[in-house]
Amino acid sequence: MNDEALKDLAAYVKERLDAQIQDALIAYGELTLLVEPGDIVDVLTFLKDDVQCRFISFIDICGADYPMREKRFEVVYHLMSPHQNQRIRIKVTTDEDTPVPSVADVFPCATWFEREAWDMYGILFADNPDLRRILTDY
């Protein structure tokens, strides 16, 4: 997708979600939205349900650890819209003690990815229905 189309999508999402979008960047041919953890459920719900977006395919959640930052963890959500044939990346930041709201009610498959991020990084997810280790030993 070209940069103009990504800029149009960014403008549309920012117009509709207003204060919930901290920043919108274009990187690596994809739109990246930066949001507060408390807004992640609303933002993903909008991206999934809005008729112009239709990001209905949940690809994954990744974690990144930047130990020198106050909010050391980035939680990165990847979605795809088959309707628009494009992907989008949504990022939130958090620390070791502050949980990120689970998005399992929006995308049930997110439960597994949240468990993985918790297990590998220690990122907490509030209201995850099954937050237990899957890769490491207790």
XYZ file of C-alpha atoms in Angstrom, residues 2 26 57 97 104 110 116-118 120 122 124 128 134:
14
model
C 1.362 3.424 -0.843
C 4.370 5.166 8.765
C -7.528 -10.736 11.272
C 4.048 -3.453 37.506
C -9.232 -11.366 24.512
C -5.102 -12.936 21.788
C 3.434 -15.765 25.691
C 4.357 -12.096 26.301
C 3.740 -12.556 30.014
C 8.747 -14.459 28.137
C 6.793 -10.576 32.447
C 1.082 -8.293 32.829
C -6.692 -12.413 30.692
C 3.253 -21.904 28.381
